[in-house]
Short mmCIF file of C-alpha atoms in Angstrom, two decimals:
data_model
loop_
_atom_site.label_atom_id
_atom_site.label_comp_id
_atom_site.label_asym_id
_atom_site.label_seq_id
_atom_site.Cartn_x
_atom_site.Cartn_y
_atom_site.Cartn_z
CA UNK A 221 33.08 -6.84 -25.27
CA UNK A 222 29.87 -5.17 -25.70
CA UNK A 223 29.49 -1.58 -24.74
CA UNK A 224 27.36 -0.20 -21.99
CA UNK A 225 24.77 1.31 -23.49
CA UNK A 226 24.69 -2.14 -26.17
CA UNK A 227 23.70 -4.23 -22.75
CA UNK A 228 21.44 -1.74 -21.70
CA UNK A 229 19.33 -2.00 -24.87
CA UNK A 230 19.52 -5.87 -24.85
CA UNK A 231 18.83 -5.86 -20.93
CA UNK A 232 15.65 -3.49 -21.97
CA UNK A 233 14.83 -5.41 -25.01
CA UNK A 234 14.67 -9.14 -22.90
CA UNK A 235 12.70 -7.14 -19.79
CA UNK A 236 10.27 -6.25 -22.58
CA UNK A 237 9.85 -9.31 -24.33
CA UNK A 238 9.73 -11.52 -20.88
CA UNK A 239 6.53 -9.40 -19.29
CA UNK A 240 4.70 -9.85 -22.33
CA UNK A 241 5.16 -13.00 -22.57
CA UNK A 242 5.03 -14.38 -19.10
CA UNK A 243 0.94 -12.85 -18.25
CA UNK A 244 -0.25 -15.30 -20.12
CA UNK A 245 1.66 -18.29 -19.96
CA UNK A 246 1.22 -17.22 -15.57
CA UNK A 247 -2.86 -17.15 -16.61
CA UNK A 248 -3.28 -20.51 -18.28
CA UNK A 249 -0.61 -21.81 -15.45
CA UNK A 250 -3.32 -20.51 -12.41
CA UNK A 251 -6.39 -21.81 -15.10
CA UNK A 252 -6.96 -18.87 -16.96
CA UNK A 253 -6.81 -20.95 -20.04
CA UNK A 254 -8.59 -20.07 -23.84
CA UNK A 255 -11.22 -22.73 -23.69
CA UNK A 256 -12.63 -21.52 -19.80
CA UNK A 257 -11.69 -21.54 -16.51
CA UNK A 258 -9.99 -25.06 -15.72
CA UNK A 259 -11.48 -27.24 -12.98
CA UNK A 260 -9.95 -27.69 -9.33
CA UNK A 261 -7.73 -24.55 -10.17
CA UNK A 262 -6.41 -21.47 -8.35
CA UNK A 263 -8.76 -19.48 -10.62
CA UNK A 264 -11.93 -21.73 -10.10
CA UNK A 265 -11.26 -21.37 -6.48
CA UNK A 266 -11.24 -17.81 -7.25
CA UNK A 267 -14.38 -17.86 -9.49
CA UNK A 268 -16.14 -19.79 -6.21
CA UNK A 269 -15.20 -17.56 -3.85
CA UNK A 270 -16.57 -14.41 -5.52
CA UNK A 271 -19.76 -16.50 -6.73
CA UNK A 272 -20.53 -17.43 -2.76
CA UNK A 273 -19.62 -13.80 -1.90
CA UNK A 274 -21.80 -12.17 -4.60
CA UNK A 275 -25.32 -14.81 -4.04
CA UNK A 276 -23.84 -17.12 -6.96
CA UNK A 277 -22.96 -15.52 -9.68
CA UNK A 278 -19.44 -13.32 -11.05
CA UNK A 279 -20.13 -9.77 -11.73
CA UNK A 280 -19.13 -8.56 -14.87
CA UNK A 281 -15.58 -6.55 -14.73
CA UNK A 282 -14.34 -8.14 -11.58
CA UNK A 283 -10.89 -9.47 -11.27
CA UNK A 284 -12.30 -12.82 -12.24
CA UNK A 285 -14.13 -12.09 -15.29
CA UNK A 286 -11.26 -9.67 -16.17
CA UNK A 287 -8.43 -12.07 -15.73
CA UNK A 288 -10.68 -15.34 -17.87
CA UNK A 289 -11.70 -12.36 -20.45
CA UNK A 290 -7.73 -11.92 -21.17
CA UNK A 291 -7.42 -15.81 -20.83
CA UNK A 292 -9.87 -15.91 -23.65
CA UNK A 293 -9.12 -13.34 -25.77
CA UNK A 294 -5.18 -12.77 -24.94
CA UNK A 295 -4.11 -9.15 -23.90
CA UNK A 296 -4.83 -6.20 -25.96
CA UNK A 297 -2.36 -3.94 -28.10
CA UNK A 298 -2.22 -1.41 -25.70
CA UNK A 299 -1.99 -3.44 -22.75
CA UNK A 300 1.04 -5.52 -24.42
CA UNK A 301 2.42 -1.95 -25.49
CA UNK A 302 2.23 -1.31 -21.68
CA UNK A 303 3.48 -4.37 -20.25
CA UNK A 304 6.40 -4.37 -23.07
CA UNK A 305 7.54 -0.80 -21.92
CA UNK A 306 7.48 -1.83 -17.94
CA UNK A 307 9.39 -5.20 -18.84
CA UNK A 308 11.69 -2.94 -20.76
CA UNK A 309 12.30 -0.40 -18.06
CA UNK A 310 12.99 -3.13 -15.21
CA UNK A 311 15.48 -4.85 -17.26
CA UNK A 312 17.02 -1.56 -18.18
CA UNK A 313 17.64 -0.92 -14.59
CA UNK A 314 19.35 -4.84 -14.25
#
């Protein structure tokens, strides 16, 4: 039987591992994906919507061009370091 602590780490260790992971399988999934945003998506629904709302066009650092800037380019080493720790602390706590 494994001790408590033993879980702990491997509860911590999947948490981390899992939120890492998931952002951006869940981007390409919405159409986030590495080659643009993909057509009659959740995220070109998004692009239109804050293309009507801002004349036509999607300001630079909005959501949008945030979240198809990480579709593109994946997350950065600090931002998987951060994600990583979260995912680590929630599955601690389960």
């Amino acid at each position: 039987m494994m001790g408590k602590h033993k879980a702990e780490a491997v509860t911590a260790a999947i948490g981390g591992v899992v939120a890492v992971a998931a952002v951006p399988v869940a981007l390409t999934v919405i159409g986030f994906t590495g080659t643009g945003i993909a057509g009659a998506s959740i995220a070109a629904k998004m692009m239109s919507a804050v293309a009507i709302a801002n004349g036509g066009g999607v300001a630079a650092g909005s959501l949008v061009a945030t979240l198809q800037s990480v579709g593109v380019l994946g997350l950065s080493t600090t931002t998987n370091a951060i994600l990583g720790g979260v995912g680590a602390a929630i599955g601690y706590l389960f």
